[in-house]
XYZ file of C-alpha atoms in Angstrom:
706
model
C 62.618 11.009 45.886
C 65.066 13.615 44.562
C 62.223 16.155 44.608
C 62.280 15.939 48.441
C 64.804 18.385 49.950
C 65.436 16.200 53.019
C 66.283 13.258 50.776
C 68.837 15.374 48.905
C 70.282 16.429 52.272
C 70.599 12.780 53.340
C 72.286 11.911 50.049
C 74.735 14.796 50.394
C 75.667 13.775 53.960
C 76.339 10.168 52.921
C 78.340 11.075 49.814
C 80.397 13.656 51.698
C 81.303 11.067 54.317
C 82.175 8.406 51.731
C 84.276 10.776 49.622
C 86.372 11.967 52.590
C 87.249 8.492 53.856
C 90.517 6.837 52.845
C 88.633 3.802 51.562
C 85.477 5.038 49.900
C 83.881 1.679 49.201
C 80.945 1.064 46.888
C 78.459 3.899 46.498
C 74.863 3.229 47.622
C 72.716 1.561 44.964
C 69.364 1.431 46.756
C 67.359 3.388 49.307
C 68.187 0.803 51.982
C 71.887 1.220 51.160
C 71.629 4.976 51.445
C 69.673 5.075 54.697
C 71.912 2.423 56.287
C 74.934 4.599 55.513
C 73.081 7.665 56.787
C 72.418 5.980 60.133
C 76.098 5.062 60.450
C 77.081 8.662 59.727
C 74.756 9.865 62.495
C 76.344 7.418 64.927
C 79.789 8.565 63.861
C 78.926 12.255 64.295
C 77.374 11.607 67.701
C 80.609 9.959 68.903
C 82.765 12.711 67.474
C 80.635 15.312 69.258
C 80.099 13.582 72.591
C 83.281 11.502 72.761
C 83.750 7.810 73.384
C 86.497 5.238 73.661
C 85.444 3.168 70.681
C 86.251 3.997 67.099
C 83.566 6.259 65.543
C 82.319 3.535 63.185
C 81.825 0.921 65.931
C 78.419 0.371 67.506
C 78.335 -0.094 71.267
C 75.613 -2.001 73.032
C 74.286 1.347 74.273
C 74.100 2.602 70.685
C 72.220 -0.500 69.594
C 69.810 -0.247 72.501
C 69.077 3.414 71.801
C 68.574 2.872 68.052
C 66.237 -0.060 68.651
C 64.198 2.033 71.080
C 63.962 4.703 68.403
C 62.968 1.950 65.975
C 60.222 0.760 68.297
C 58.917 4.327 68.623
C 59.023 4.687 64.824
C 57.264 1.367 64.196
C 54.477 1.700 66.747
C 53.538 5.154 65.509
C 53.925 4.192 61.839
C 51.371 1.436 62.307
C 48.968 3.986 63.757
C 49.723 6.477 60.999
C 51.257 9.000 63.418
C 54.179 11.208 62.451
C 54.142 13.308 65.649
C 54.409 12.138 69.252
C 54.873 13.454 72.769
C 57.454 13.018 75.515
C 55.279 10.354 77.165
C 55.459 8.344 73.929
C 59.255 8.437 74.172
C 59.144 7.382 77.792
C 56.829 4.470 76.943
C 59.584 3.154 74.637
C 62.251 3.654 77.320
C 63.661 6.804 75.721
C 64.877 9.904 77.473
C 64.492 13.247 75.695
C 68.171 14.011 76.263
C 69.141 10.695 74.641
C 67.082 11.440 71.546
C 68.628 14.883 71.145
C 72.083 13.477 70.481
C 70.784 12.087 67.170
C 69.892 15.506 65.812
C 69.843 14.219 62.248
C 67.212 11.610 63.068
C 64.724 13.023 65.564
C 63.975 16.696 66.247
C 61.769 18.765 68.526
C 59.242 21.038 66.810
C 56.900 23.815 67.863
C 58.663 23.976 71.283
C 55.662 22.307 72.871
C 57.224 18.931 73.591
C 55.904 17.580 70.307
C 58.421 15.444 68.442
C 58.826 13.934 64.995
C 61.529 12.352 62.893
C 63.302 14.696 60.498
C 61.407 13.000 57.659
C 58.809 10.244 57.392
C 61.213 8.095 55.352
C 63.632 8.037 58.341
C 60.793 6.907 60.594
C 59.959 4.169 58.056
C 63.590 3.034 57.881
C 64.044 2.850 61.667
C 60.740 1.012 61.951
C 62.016 -1.562 59.417
C 65.300 -1.938 61.329
C 63.362 -2.584 64.534
C 60.973 -5.082 62.944
C 63.776 -6.967 61.177
C 65.671 -7.117 64.476
C 62.580 -8.565 66.158
C 62.402 -11.184 63.410
C 66.056 -12.203 63.802
C 65.485 -12.504 67.565
C 62.410 -14.677 66.929
C 60.195 -12.308 68.889
C 56.962 -14.080 68.033
C 54.822 -11.753 70.131
C 55.815 -8.616 68.199
C 55.954 -10.399 64.822
C 52.563 -12.088 65.176
C 50.950 -8.908 66.432
C 52.229 -7.092 63.359
C 51.161 -9.785 60.882
C 47.873 -10.542 62.599
C 45.006 -10.643 60.120
C 41.427 -10.568 61.410
C 38.308 -11.899 59.687
C 39.844 -13.239 56.467
C 37.594 -13.278 53.423
C 37.683 -16.833 51.996
C 36.887 -15.474 48.527
C 39.736 -12.959 48.553
C 42.984 -13.586 46.665
C 44.700 -12.786 49.964
C 43.165 -15.872 51.576
C 45.974 -18.238 52.506
C 48.582 -15.476 52.245
C 47.333 -13.514 55.238
C 46.767 -15.745 58.253
C 47.600 -16.014 61.916
C 49.984 -18.990 61.662
C 53.538 -18.609 63.063
C 56.190 -17.290 60.672
C 58.306 -20.178 59.381
C 61.106 -18.520 57.400
C 62.474 -15.235 56.068
C 60.641 -15.571 52.745
C 57.388 -16.314 54.612
C 57.911 -13.278 56.855
C 58.615 -10.898 53.965
C 55.768 -12.258 51.845
C 53.237 -11.741 54.613
C 54.628 -8.301 55.443
C 54.215 -7.345 51.767
C 50.649 -8.612 51.708
C 49.829 -6.637 54.831
C 51.215 -3.473 53.217
C 49.271 -4.070 50.001
C 46.090 -4.526 52.013
C 46.588 -1.060 53.538
C 44.273 1.480 51.903
C 46.637 4.458 52.063
C 49.965 2.711 51.436
C 51.484 3.890 54.737
C 53.548 0.684 55.026
C 54.902 0.625 51.440
C 58.310 2.198 52.018
C 58.626 0.346 55.328
C 58.227 -2.973 53.474
C 60.734 -1.903 50.827
C 63.269 -1.268 53.586
C 62.440 -4.663 55.127
C 63.321 -6.382 51.868
C 66.517 -4.376 51.527
C 67.572 -5.252 55.075
C 67.334 -8.961 54.244
C 70.567 -8.603 52.229
C 73.796 -9.392 54.045
C 75.478 -6.311 52.526
C 73.055 -3.960 54.265
C 73.245 -5.903 57.519
C 77.006 -5.480 57.362
C 76.720 -1.680 56.924
C 74.725 -1.496 60.153
C 77.622 -3.081 62.003
C 75.998 -5.764 64.086
C 72.740 -3.937 64.784
C 71.017 -6.796 62.940
C 71.921 -10.445 63.388
C 72.839 -11.986 60.043
C 70.505 -14.934 59.769
C 68.584 -16.667 56.985
C 70.263 -14.544 54.302
C 71.409 -17.593 52.343
C 71.281 -17.383 48.525
C 68.535 -20.022 48.373
C 66.337 -18.060 50.778
C 66.943 -14.763 48.984
C 65.996 -16.432 45.690
C 62.721 -17.613 47.269
C 61.981 -14.032 48.309
C 62.682 -12.793 44.767
C 60.462 -15.487 43.251
C 57.639 -14.582 45.640
C 57.849 -10.938 44.553
C 57.725 -11.859 40.873
C 54.665 -14.050 41.350
C 52.471 -11.848 43.568
C 48.855 -11.706 42.397
C 47.543 -8.183 42.925
C 44.091 -8.300 41.335
C 42.531 -6.529 44.306
C 45.287 -3.915 44.634
C 45.461 -0.413 43.207
C 47.922 -0.400 40.261
C 49.821 2.439 41.937
C 50.409 0.227 44.941
C 51.461 -2.752 42.822
C 54.504 -0.811 41.621
C 55.882 -1.153 45.160
C 56.442 -4.856 44.436
C 58.901 -3.837 41.728
C 60.555 -1.405 44.160
C 61.047 -4.264 46.630
C 62.898 -6.188 43.921
C 65.127 -3.184 43.311
C 65.880 -2.890 47.047
C 67.114 -6.469 46.897
C 69.386 -5.461 43.998
C 67.638 -7.719 41.508
C 68.115 -5.831 38.232
C 66.827 -8.605 35.955
C 63.298 -7.219 35.504
C 64.590 -3.676 35.050
C 67.075 -4.790 32.379
C 64.491 -6.894 30.537
C 62.074 -3.961 30.399
C 64.815 -1.641 29.161
C 65.488 -4.097 26.316
C 61.742 -4.322 25.662
C 61.471 -0.531 25.369
C 64.423 -0.392 22.990
C 62.954 -3.100 20.754
C 59.617 -1.266 20.428
C 57.785 -4.587 19.832
C 54.789 -4.351 22.149
C 52.761 -7.262 20.847
C 55.476 -9.899 20.391
C 56.982 -10.435 23.822
C 54.715 -11.713 26.586
C 54.994 -9.601 29.741
C 54.460 -10.981 33.231
C 52.667 -8.894 35.843
C 55.953 -7.864 37.487
C 57.247 -6.796 34.064
C 54.151 -4.607 33.747
C 54.779 -2.996 37.138
C 58.339 -2.217 36.094
C 57.206 -0.894 32.716
C 54.558 1.331 34.333
C 57.189 2.770 36.665
C 59.742 3.427 33.909
C 57.150 5.014 31.611
C 56.082 7.323 34.440
C 59.669 8.308 35.174
C 60.623 8.881 31.544
C 61.494 12.440 30.571
C 59.698 11.880 27.246
C 55.917 12.019 27.301
C 54.430 8.928 25.619
C 52.289 9.787 22.578
C 49.857 6.914 23.124
C 49.257 4.245 25.736
C 46.976 1.468 24.483
C 46.876 -1.363 27.011
C 45.494 -3.852 24.478
C 48.673 -3.553 22.406
C 50.677 -5.269 25.136
C 50.891 -9.050 25.211
C 49.990 -9.686 28.840
C 47.173 -10.806 31.113
C 44.336 -8.625 32.380
C 46.170 -8.258 35.681
C 49.244 -7.139 33.745
C 47.194 -4.485 31.949
C 45.838 -3.283 35.265
C 49.401 -2.829 36.512
C 50.237 -0.719 33.446
C 47.558 1.864 34.156
C 49.748 4.261 36.258
C 51.695 5.066 33.060
C 48.638 7.101 31.995
C 50.179 9.973 33.973
C 52.899 10.397 31.358
C 51.050 10.026 28.069
C 49.062 12.258 25.738
C 46.530 9.661 24.590
C 45.171 6.822 26.711
C 43.126 4.077 25.076
C 41.444 1.338 27.064
C 38.540 -0.965 26.284
C 37.125 -3.886 28.193
C 35.429 -4.428 31.522
C 38.233 -5.515 33.842
C 38.740 -2.366 35.921
C 37.586 -1.534 39.423
C 37.056 1.853 41.054
C 40.669 1.980 42.263
C 41.897 1.736 38.663
C 39.634 4.543 37.503
C 40.930 6.652 40.386
C 44.402 6.414 38.813
C 43.007 7.686 35.487
C 41.251 10.546 37.281
C 44.515 11.334 39.070
C 46.306 11.579 35.709
C 43.695 14.057 34.487
C 44.299 16.356 37.475
C 48.070 16.053 37.903
C 50.280 19.109 37.596
C 51.096 19.235 34.797
C 48.544 16.976 33.161
C 49.828 15.631 29.825
C 46.615 13.777 28.966
C 44.884 15.253 25.921
C 42.873 12.318 24.562
C 40.958 9.733 26.567
C 39.445 6.841 24.607
C 37.408 4.575 26.881
C 35.165 3.115 24.182
C 33.689 -0.363 24.716
C 34.110 -0.170 28.493
C 31.273 -1.883 30.287
C 32.796 -1.014 33.672
C 31.942 2.666 33.192
C 29.209 2.814 35.807
C 27.456 6.022 36.749
C 29.807 6.322 39.745
C 32.885 6.005 37.509
C 31.571 8.581 35.031
C 30.921 10.910 37.960
C 34.503 10.361 39.156
C 35.950 11.148 35.723
C 33.621 14.109 35.338
C 34.867 15.551 38.626
C 38.429 15.197 37.358
C 37.499 17.125 34.213
C 36.326 20.005 36.400
C 39.809 20.351 37.890
C 41.707 23.432 36.655
C 44.721 21.258 35.738
C 42.687 19.139 33.321
C 43.491 19.874 29.670
C 41.542 17.056 28.048
C 40.675 17.828 24.412
C 39.196 14.519 23.193
C 36.824 12.223 25.091
C 35.568 9.009 23.457
C 32.913 6.971 25.294
C 31.225 4.952 22.536
C 29.707 1.522 23.359
C 29.797 2.233 27.111
C 26.115 1.702 28.016
C 25.927 5.217 29.423
C 22.761 6.156 31.255
C 20.878 9.428 31.552
C 22.556 9.897 34.955
C 26.002 9.678 33.327
C 24.992 12.234 30.702
C 23.872 14.557 33.471
C 27.314 14.237 35.110
C 29.063 14.925 31.799
C 26.843 17.875 30.932
C 27.405 19.386 34.374
C 31.180 19.148 34.179
C 31.352 20.330 30.585
C 29.452 23.438 31.551
C 31.954 24.018 34.359
C 35.101 23.566 32.274
C 34.095 23.872 28.618
C 37.032 25.635 27.069
C 39.388 22.708 26.338
C 37.228 19.870 24.987
C 37.291 19.694 21.191
C 36.016 16.159 20.416
C 33.160 14.336 22.168
C 32.300 10.789 21.020
C 29.187 9.239 22.611
C 28.046 6.932 19.811
C 26.410 3.544 20.446
C 24.892 4.534 23.797
C 21.171 4.513 24.526
C 21.185 8.210 25.357
C 17.756 8.989 23.934
C 16.275 12.459 23.687
C 16.314 13.519 27.404
C 20.048 12.835 27.730
C 20.853 14.789 24.566
C 18.787 17.693 25.858
C 21.029 17.786 28.954
C 24.137 17.828 26.790
C 22.791 20.707 24.740
C 23.150 22.953 27.769
C 26.897 22.519 27.300
C 26.747 23.291 23.580
C 24.970 26.585 24.258
C 27.752 27.850 26.520
C 29.676 30.672 24.792
C 32.921 29.191 26.145
C 32.243 25.859 24.428
C 34.845 25.187 21.738
C 33.618 21.729 20.717
C 34.565 20.925 17.111
C 33.433 17.294 16.749
C 30.257 15.739 18.165
C 29.428 12.101 17.392
C 26.044 10.719 18.474
C 25.454 7.846 16.040
C 23.350 4.861 17.195
C 22.030 6.759 20.244
C 18.273 6.072 19.829
C 17.551 9.707 19.037
C 14.407 11.031 17.420
C 13.421 14.275 15.748
C 13.069 15.783 19.257
C 16.853 15.665 19.643
C 17.248 17.505 16.362
C 15.231 20.360 17.810
C 17.402 20.499 20.938
C 20.608 20.343 18.913
C 19.497 22.929 16.361
C 18.505 25.344 19.118
C 21.792 24.880 20.989
C 23.955 25.124 17.886
C 22.225 28.271 16.697
C 23.218 29.841 20.032
C 26.869 28.960 19.526
C 27.435 27.935 15.889
C 30.952 29.052 15.140
C 33.089 26.120 16.342
C 31.414 22.832 15.400
C 33.080 21.227 12.382
C 31.898 17.585 12.491
C 28.376 16.397 13.387
C 27.585 12.677 13.222
C 23.951 11.681 13.856
C 23.979 8.465 11.831
C 21.672 5.537 12.555
C 19.091 7.517 14.532
C 15.393 7.780 13.679
C 15.564 11.491 12.884
C 13.291 11.268 9.855
C 12.490 14.166 7.558
C 11.004 16.532 10.196
C 14.106 16.148 12.366
C 16.495 16.940 9.510
C 14.383 19.950 8.566
C 14.934 21.323 12.080
C 18.684 20.775 11.798
C 18.819 22.615 8.521
C 17.963 25.798 10.389
C 21.415 25.505 11.946
C 23.052 24.821 8.582
C 21.588 28.018 7.154
C 23.175 30.184 9.852
C 25.919 32.358 8.292
C 28.147 31.629 11.303
C 27.861 27.879 10.785
C 31.268 26.391 9.910
C 30.199 22.742 9.688
C 32.489 20.729 7.398
C 31.218 17.141 7.911
C 27.588 16.065 8.278
C 26.743 12.358 8.680
C 23.074 11.371 8.470
C 23.330 7.777 7.240
C 20.561 5.409 8.272
C 18.256 8.150 9.592
C 15.043 7.059 7.787
C 15.220 9.969 5.372
C 13.416 10.364 2.077
C 13.654 12.734 -0.862
C 12.007 15.397 1.360
C 15.219 15.587 3.424
C 17.251 16.002 0.249
C 15.246 19.087 -0.535
C 15.800 20.484 2.999
C 19.530 19.779 2.924
C 20.028 21.138 -0.577
C 18.096 24.302 0.263
C 20.114 24.890 3.444
C 23.445 24.234 1.780
C 22.709 26.557 -1.100
C 22.336 29.377 1.399
C 25.659 28.627 3.110
C 27.854 26.826 0.605
C 31.367 27.678 1.585
C 32.220 25.187 4.360
C 30.665 21.716 3.948
C 33.205 19.237 2.631
C 31.753 15.813 3.580
C 28.103 14.772 3.295
C 26.985 11.237 4.157
C 23.363 10.334 3.398
C 23.887 6.596 2.941
C 21.306 3.949 3.883
C 18.352 6.264 3.357
C 15.490 5.800 0.900
C 16.432 8.867 -1.115
C 15.745 7.227 -4.471
C 16.275 8.969 -7.789
C 14.114 12.072 -7.114
C 16.045 12.781 -3.881
C 19.420 12.568 -5.584
C 18.184 14.835 -8.380
C 17.388 17.498 -5.763
C 20.858 17.133 -4.250
C 22.526 17.469 -7.588
C 21.127 20.944 -7.858
C 23.392 21.793 -4.940
C 26.370 20.056 -6.542
C 25.989 22.134 -9.709
C 26.332 25.410 -7.833
C 29.707 27.027 -8.672
C 30.255 27.856 -4.958
C 29.841 24.252 -3.855
C 33.103 22.865 -2.439
C 31.856 19.439 -1.420
C 34.712 16.886 -1.567
C 33.050 13.664 -0.337
C 29.520 12.466 -1.100
C 28.334 9.083 0.237
C 25.085 7.712 -1.183
C 25.563 3.975 -0.800
C 22.477 1.792 -0.317
C 20.055 4.612 -1.175
C 17.811 2.648 -3.564
C 19.222 4.457 -6.597
C 18.909 3.337 -10.208
C 20.625 4.279 -13.456
C 18.496 7.451 -13.480
C 20.535 8.826 -10.576
C 23.732 8.217 -12.541
C 22.488 10.646 -15.159
C 21.843 13.320 -12.486
C 25.220 12.806 -10.804
C 27.148 12.757 -14.094
C 25.478 15.988 -15.155
C 26.412 17.615 -11.843
C 30.007 16.422 -12.067
C 30.418 17.907 -15.518
C 29.139 21.239 -14.242
C 31.438 21.429 -11.229
C 34.525 19.301 -11.667
C 36.983 21.063 -9.443
C 36.139 19.870 -5.908
C 34.540 16.424 -5.581
C 37.193 13.889 -4.580
C 35.201 10.898 -3.230
C 31.903 9.554 -4.578
C 30.382 6.400 -3.078
C 27.401 4.870 -4.871
C 27.854 1.271 -3.678
C 24.908 -1.072 -3.080
C 22.667 0.631 -5.604
C 21.225 -1.058 -8.696
C 22.946 1.251 -11.166
C 23.373 -1.458 -13.824
C 25.799 -1.259 -16.717
C 24.051 1.600 -18.475
C 24.152 3.727 -15.311
C 27.866 3.102 -14.771
C 28.496 3.955 -18.412
C 26.764 7.295 -17.883
C 28.928 7.971 -14.788
C 32.047 7.191 -16.767
C 31.268 10.016 -19.133
C 31.914 12.360 -16.236
C 35.059 10.532 -15.181
C 36.504 10.749 -18.706
C 36.676 14.517 -18.528
C 40.316 15.726 -18.243
C 39.188 18.131 -15.516
C 37.780 15.412 -13.258
C 39.507 15.374 -9.837
C 37.870 12.307 -8.337
C 40.552 10.666 -6.179
C 38.648 7.482 -5.548
C 40.497 6.120 -8.563
C 43.242 5.450 -6.051
C 40.741 3.061 -4.498
C 38.284 1.057 -6.585
C 35.599 -1.045 -4.870
C 33.640 -3.319 -7.183
C 32.652 -5.915 -4.577
C 29.445 -7.943 -4.777
C 28.915 -7.433 -8.481
C 28.630 -10.200 -11.070
C 31.822 -9.147 -12.848
C 33.021 -12.721 -13.448
C 36.297 -13.515 -15.174
C 35.663 -11.701 -18.480
C 34.904 -8.479 -16.566
C 38.122 -8.667 -14.563
C 40.089 -9.389 -17.723
C 38.812 -6.114 -19.158
C 39.737 -4.341 -15.926
C 43.288 -5.644 -16.172
C 43.740 -3.627 -19.330
C 43.431 -0.543 -17.112
C 45.880 -1.964 -14.546
C 48.499 -2.484 -17.247
C 48.387 1.143 -18.317
C 51.605 2.912 -17.199
C 49.500 5.878 -16.026
C 47.474 3.722 -13.628
C 47.936 4.834 -10.000
C 45.426 2.470 -8.391
C 46.481 1.545 -4.809
C 43.457 -0.437 -3.519
C 41.261 -2.809 -5.525
C 38.317 -4.641 -3.932
C 36.734 -7.491 -5.890
C 35.186 -9.596 -3.109
C 32.084 -11.645 -3.977
C 32.367 -11.062 -7.714
C 31.961 -14.698 -8.894
C 35.610 -14.944 -9.930
C 37.646 -18.105 -10.555
C 41.368 -18.859 -10.778
C 41.284 -17.466 -14.342
C 40.957 -13.962 -12.877
C 44.017 -14.596 -10.696
C 46.046 -15.258 -13.821
C 44.797 -12.056 -15.477
C 45.549 -9.975 -12.344
C 49.000 -11.499 -11.844
C 49.926 -10.790 -15.437
C 48.693 -7.190 -15.202
C 50.529 -6.504 -11.945
C 53.795 -7.815 -13.355
C 53.430 -5.307 -16.178
C 52.873 -2.349 -13.846
C 53.673 -3.408 -10.290
C 54.634 -0.195 -8.570
C 51.338 1.206 -7.239
C 48.802 -1.452 -6.189
C 49.212 -2.064 -2.431
C 46.013 -3.838 -1.399
C 43.984 -6.478 -3.280
C 40.787 -7.996 -1.851
C 39.519 -11.147 -3.554
C 37.532 -12.644 -0.672
C 34.371 -14.654 -1.324
C 35.453 -15.978 -4.725
C 36.122 -19.551 -5.879
C 39.804 -18.976 -6.628
C 41.326 -22.352 -5.693
C 44.888 -22.799 -4.451
C 46.571 -22.649 -7.846
C 45.095 -19.232 -8.562
C 45.974 -17.856 -5.132
C 49.566 -19.062 -5.468
C 50.071 -16.920 -8.556
C 49.221 -13.812 -6.527
C 51.007 -14.947 -3.356
C 54.256 -15.127 -5.304
C 53.815 -11.448 -6.123
C 53.166 -10.670 -2.454
C 56.388 -12.356 -1.362
C 58.510 -10.761 -4.089
C 59.935 -7.401 -2.866
C 60.170 -6.232 -6.495
C 56.366 -5.849 -6.569
C 54.577 -3.306 -4.400
C 51.669 -5.523 -3.267
C 51.476 -5.459 0.546
C 48.057 -6.956 1.411
C 46.221 -9.830 -0.243
C 42.804 -10.908 1.084
C 41.372 -14.129 -0.222
């Protein structure tokens, strides 16, 4: 509100009046407080200017009558959504233009054409609330019922039973139904009005207005019922932005409990421990939005609350850099809030992770795509994996990316049935010279070699920015990879990571990849060819690339590639020829046998070997048995051992191995952090030996899986 000049003017008028009085009294704490004082100041100024026998702070019957007429005018036009009205509208409410002019701080003439409006909409909303609350205290059932009237209730709606045409029975019933009516409004034009209504239910505010409102039903028990109703409102069908108004109503009633609890929650930083109610979530969303510090990440699943609570947290997306949300519990109104955050000025959102969202319909994707076209949008990372995207959604994305391509750096579309036509649409974006995309992930997208042709053609047109390309688990086959290799051979290609696991490749692809990489060796750092039938001849072809002195490959993944001990000979030979760069080598799920591993070890024994996987050793699903682990423990006991992760799941181990490991870790406990022994027959006695190490702070073990 402080961004509104008129609000600052109102605040200044009230504070000036309070500071110049002999008895200043308590400063306003809520909007209702402030506007009640403002109305009194206007009455006081009117009497000082036009005279009167009564003291300036006293309200005469004429004053009350005039203010209530103004309130009626305000209310009737607020309901219609009007902020301007004519002289005949004043006359219909029993007002004379000359009478209105004496309250120059409340109602003013504009345009000199007999068109009138209140100085600010918030003043109209406050006077409307004063009028309606007065009608309630006078038991004016005609006006009250007309206001709360609800036509054609939907029996399946959560509003059923809350919105009805029965007579109002009490103050808490009146305020609850007024709130529900405001929440049902599509544009929120009654939100501030309802906040003022709740504030006016307090005796302190009724007292400020000096008898304008009859003080009825404001007993502590009734007020507590109103507060309880606010804390228990179910807003499943309401926009999360609108739900925050429920929290504002609590604040107008000077209930600070929720605000204080959320402040303590924020200080504790423990998102997953404390269970948050839906009203807590509304308060948290409001405070996160108002915070001067931009939140690094907002992940709704990290909060211990219900789905409705998570929906109420969504408005906080406007003040965060990364927003992560998965699930299928959002409606269009919730996605509109996300789109609003993308187009706000300024927009802080840089990363949007909506993976595993089944509520991302074509209409929602179109909505988000339109937001990305906005000049305020600065989104750099978009993740939409596992979202069941259709070809229509891809068309929307491709269209918007062509319109605003300069900011997006990461696009994740894995695990969607995009197929070749959808990828062809996306390639139009990749060809744009303004495209700065650095990471493209399309794994598990039902692509064929046709997509490789589209991608290769697009990337050759604009090859200089892409750094990561993930096409894993697609039926690209050898012809498809051959097409891609044309892109890899381009001297402008700066690709650093290429993932082609599970692409039905054979040794033919190894030849294509090796040939391409030899012609442009300087950039590729990560190559993943796992889960392909490369076999020993394919790996031998690759090793020719590894032996090149210009090769700077750091990670090579060849797990489950049907390799035998023959491949170990090829890899070991390559490692000895070029020891300076390779850091990670993954040969899991291959039948290397003992002789093959022995051959690999000859490369590892070299003092120049820089393999860093010795920080992490995975020997799972091998028949190591207890004697094998006992030998391994000799390595763990070495003071030069820096192993941090050891995986021995499914290795046919017994409790004997637990004893060997416990003994070794006591000898050199400072480095091992994670130990995985799952799928072994360890028994409780063996596990206890290791658990004691886990609980002892003297040892560095942090994670034990069994």
